[in-house]
Amino acid sequence: MSKLDSKIPEGALEQKWEKYKSSVALVNPANKRSLEVLVVGSGLAGASAAATLAEMGYKVKCFCFQDSARRAHSIAAQGGINAAKNYQNDGDSTYRLFYDTIKGGDYRAREANVYRLASVSANIIDQCVASGVPLAREYGGMLSNRSFGGTQVQRTFYAAGQTGQQLLLGAYSGLQRQVGLGTVEMMSRHEMLDIVNIDGKCRGIIARDLISGKLERHFGHAVLLCTGGYGNVFYLSTNAMGSNVTAAWKAHKKGAFFGNPCFTQIHPTCIPVSGDHQSKLTLMSESLRNDGRIWVPKKQGDTRKANEIPEEERDYYLERRYPAFGNLVPRDVASRAAKERCDAGYGVGTSKMAVYLDFKSAIARYGHTKAVTQGIHNPTAEQLKDFGKQVVEEKYGNLFEMYEQITGENPYQLPMRIYPAVHYTMGGLWVDYNLMTTVPGLYALGEANFSDHGANRLGASALMQGLADGYFVIPYTIGAYLSKEISTKAISTDHEAFVKAEKDAQAIIDRLFAIKGTKSVDHFHKKLGKIMWDKCGMARNEKGLKEAIAEIRALRDEFWKDVRVLGSPNELNPELEKAGRVADFLELGELMCIDALNRSESCGGHFREESQTEEGEALRKDDEFAYVAAWENKGDNNYEIHKEELKFEVIKISQRSYK
Amino acid sequence: MSHGNMNLTLKIWRQKSDKEKGKLVTYPVQDISPDMSFLEMFDVLNEQLITKGEEPIAFDHDCREGICGMCSMFINGRPHGPKRGVTTCQLHMRSFKNGDTIVVEPWRAAAFPVIKDLTVDRSAFDRIISKGGFISVNTGNAQDANNIPIPKTDADAAFNAAACIGCGACVATCKNSSAMLFVSAKISQLALLPQGKVEATARVKNMVAQMDEEGFGNCTNTGACEIECPKGISLENIARMNREFYVANIKS
């Protein structure tokens, strides 16, 4: 306990952040010019942080492994971004967004952080619109909103099904502006391989230039890890192929505690796996649940085509089980319900591991509305369908196209087949209120930290958190640290700590090449993914988790004896990049299982089969587990747990219900 | 689960580095499933190469859902292959027939030098954006997002231009290796929005100047870029950029 100080400011919840902002130490402009900040990652959190810190006057270097900052995986977020603007006049407020997020996270997040997130949410929308992000608008010229899961208001802003793309390109343009001004040095095709600590503080990183293969040393007065989540530990996920845990994991091994590693989000609506060749899974945005209805046949093992099953023989199980929220229950609830139906033999499609997401009623409903607005009072069935299709196309066109490209089926005619898939990780590096990890000077932002989503993230909240951390939180909180560093001169990268860190990174690369084994990196990654999905996926139990730990250890040993990495270290070598990342996943996977084993309650996305209500809902054990599990790496794959107790001073903690 | 039933002959550009000469190398692949994406077919091939002890083919890819813009293969003479409106990662093998020979090359343009095999350097695009593809608004400057109403048609048109993924297919397909579609998409997006009008003059001049400096060719209105763009970015954007450019020059 003693090692964790969350540094939550005193005072009433609503005033904590305001008071903090007006009392936090500042750094004057002249001093900012001599303070260097390294930002690792260029997604929403990284790009917005790098640009904003540079605008403020800090010297910034930003790193990404892709060929351009614009390609970070935030770009793939589809549905939207939440903000408590209450433009719809439907009763939204900062408090409601805060409340929905805490409840959605199944009471496993910090009140103070979440309240701050909710209170800066409106500023994010203002900032994005000012920087030219073309969010969807109504005919009156005002911004449009839609609903997302786990809420009863419309607070989600969007840009068709490409909200992440538009927000990231907005943040990227701000970043490129600073690059043009010479205040940010952009290091694309660079991968961070380690952090460098000097006298107990993080003072830089070791990065590999992915083209030349050369290891580089970079000094910074502070280092920001904005490196996203670790869903790719499951091999198949909605993450990009390159998304990895290496930066966070290396930091963890150098002293940064890892918070709630087992909290994984399995997204309910993804295109199902079609074969062994599959390399990744594709999400169908949660926004589709605004208009799509989820169902399976009432009869087990029904082999009829979807269109041949009459209305009365369909089980709209979410509407049946959760009448108050219906198809818009939170993701963890929707995912488990789909798994329950498929496990019970009601699944559809060739694999029987899928459920339908059907737009027939929406097409009919929109068809009527559009016919009326067009002044057509006796529309034909064809006209209705056409009109309805037009409206649905305008809302979700790109998603429907994507679905058709991948599956070869037309979702305007047949319902989509969907199944849950790994999507996001709520766990991540433990950070205090300042977003600082347990290593002084090392921060974690966005999905890379553990802080705001508890045990389950609500839809459209990842974009909100990434930009909140980068645009509005770190620019203040970093001052608390850097104001004390103004007399620290830049440390030479010839310092022994840099030399040693580079040597260690080189040793790992040399070791990988020296194995000269027989199996590809993907072989091991797929095996690890299967263990994780089967035993640390949507449902977990003690026996399975114990088996998984043993299996991962064995697989890790095999990897270090038999992996084959071809080519040389001094060139562009994608296999080497993958090998380093999978080596880290092989350690992280074990810690995730250890954490899942320790937490013998169910909460949010973490479902322990031993802990459920009679109706099969997740059963929390608040007296035992109302804490953040922050794991310290003790070396040689040994871990020690530290607990940060969660205090709920404003919200009354209760069993979550969406019925 | 699907089973593979296609056998194909691949002719793939192999080039060790920008300093060495490259060549097309032939690789047969068997048992390819029509449900595989083109890149998953490459995964299969690379797995085979690794087993044989040959170095796998380097190619750029990341999100594999058609939005990051990283994948970039020139397939049978067309960027992102034969299907319109898709990136290579979203191209599926059902678009090919059993027995087909498929030629795969990197993007070819002087401004996009080859790094290795099918990987090219597209950092020229970033440098163009850094010359003006933004609105100069610092964090904290913004007013309420609904203070300036924007007509839906303008917002939608700006969005359509902003949908560009920066993949470079337009440059790769253009006989002049022109980057006009890419540059004009960003200029259009910002020109259509009231927030972007303040800096419009400087933006178009600086971005066009950088585009020329990077060595991209001129536009001769053949329209191949629009056809091959996986995101359907329209030639109208080039017309709009030209107007912006003339106006900017008259103003100064």
mmCIF file of N, CA and C in Angstrom, chain A residues 102 107 214 220 234 283 315 332 349 356 396 408 411 450 509 521 589 608 654 659:
data_model
loop_
_atom_site.group_PDB
_atom_site.id
_atom_site.type_symbol
_atom_site.label_atom_id
_atom_site.label_comp_id
_atom_site.label_asym_id
_atom_site.label_seq_id
_atom_site.Cartn_x
_atom_site.Cartn_y
_atom_site.Cartn_z
ATOM 1 N N ILE A 102 -18.307 5.709 -14.411
ATOM 2 C CA ILE A 102 -17.984 4.922 -13.213
ATOM 3 C C ILE A 102 -18.845 3.658 -13.164
ATOM 4 N N TYR A 107 -17.561 0.154 -11.216
ATOM 5 C CA TYR A 107 -17.031 0.679 -9.951
ATOM 6 C C TYR A 107 -15.610 0.218 -9.655
ATOM 7 N N LYS A 214 19.719 0.772 -36.402
ATOM 8 C CA LYS A 214 20.627 1.326 -35.403
ATOM 9 C C LYS A 214 19.883 1.642 -34.108
ATOM 10 N N GLY A 220 15.545 12.874 -22.244
ATOM 11 C CA GLY A 220 14.420 13.769 -21.997
ATOM 12 C C GLY A 220 14.308 14.042 -20.506
ATOM 13 N N PHE A 234 -3.634 -11.401 -27.559
ATOM 14 C CA PHE A 234 -4.569 -12.457 -27.965
ATOM 15 C C PHE A 234 -4.374 -12.885 -29.425
ATOM 16 N N LEU A 283 -13.821 -4.711 -36.428
ATOM 17 C CA LEU A 283 -14.934 -4.257 -35.611
ATOM 18 C C LEU A 283 -16.046 -3.737 -36.505
ATOM 19 N N ASP A 315 -35.298 -14.548 -31.378
ATOM 20 C CA ASP A 315 -35.119 -14.153 -29.984
ATOM 21 C C ASP A 315 -34.212 -12.921 -29.934
ATOM 22 N N ASP A 332 -19.477 -5.212 -22.214
ATOM 23 C CA ASP A 332 -19.214 -6.472 -21.524
ATOM 24 C C ASP A 332 -20.487 -7.298 -21.425
ATOM 25 N N GLY A 349 -24.607 -18.985 -38.630
ATOM 26 C CA GLY A 349 -23.466 -19.019 -39.551
ATOM 27 C C GLY A 349 -22.819 -20.387 -39.568
ATOM 28 N N TYR A 356 -26.958 -12.512 -35.108
ATOM 29 C CA TYR A 356 -27.326 -11.567 -36.148
ATOM 30 C C TYR A 356 -27.436 -10.144 -35.608
ATOM 31 N N TYR A 396 -24.148 4.875 -41.885
ATOM 32 C CA TYR A 396 -23.169 3.812 -41.622
ATOM 33 C C TYR A 396 -22.531 3.269 -42.903
ATOM 34 N N GLY A 408 -18.258 -10.769 -48.155
ATOM 35 C CA GLY A 408 -18.880 -11.056 -49.435
ATOM 36 C C GLY A 408 -20.402 -11.072 -49.362
ATOM 37 N N PRO A 411 -25.084 -6.488 -46.366
ATOM 38 C CA PRO A 411 -25.828 -6.331 -45.107
ATOM 39 C C PRO A 411 -27.121 -5.527 -45.232
ATOM 40 N N PHE A 450 -4.005 2.884 -16.943
ATOM 41 C CA PHE A 450 -5.100 2.029 -16.464
ATOM 42 C C PHE A 450 -6.294 2.848 -15.994
ATOM 43 N N ILE A 509 18.359 -8.400 -28.951
ATOM 44 C CA ILE A 509 18.348 -8.579 -30.409
ATOM 45 C C ILE A 509 19.325 -9.695 -30.803
ATOM 46 N N VAL A 521 7.883 -16.483 -35.751
ATOM 47 C CA VAL A 521 7.354 -15.710 -34.639
ATOM 48 C C VAL A 521 5.825 -15.868 -34.563
ATOM 49 N N GLY A 589 1.326 -11.957 -20.875
ATOM 50 C CA GLY A 589 0.217 -12.903 -20.829
ATOM 51 C C GLY A 589 0.150 -13.604 -19.475
ATOM 52 N N ARG A 608 -15.359 -13.923 -13.801
ATOM 53 C CA ARG A 608 -14.926 -15.175 -13.186
ATOM 54 C C ARG A 608 -16.161 -16.041 -13.016
ATOM 55 N N SER A 654 -23.176 0.222 -6.126
ATOM 56 C CA SER A 654 -24.307 -0.716 -6.077
ATOM 57 C C SER A 654 -24.155 -1.746 -7.194
ATOM 58 N N LYS A 659 -31.396 -3.500 -16.521
ATOM 59 C CA LYS A 659 -32.649 -4.183 -16.857
ATOM 60 C C LYS A 659 -33.819 -3.227 -17.041
#
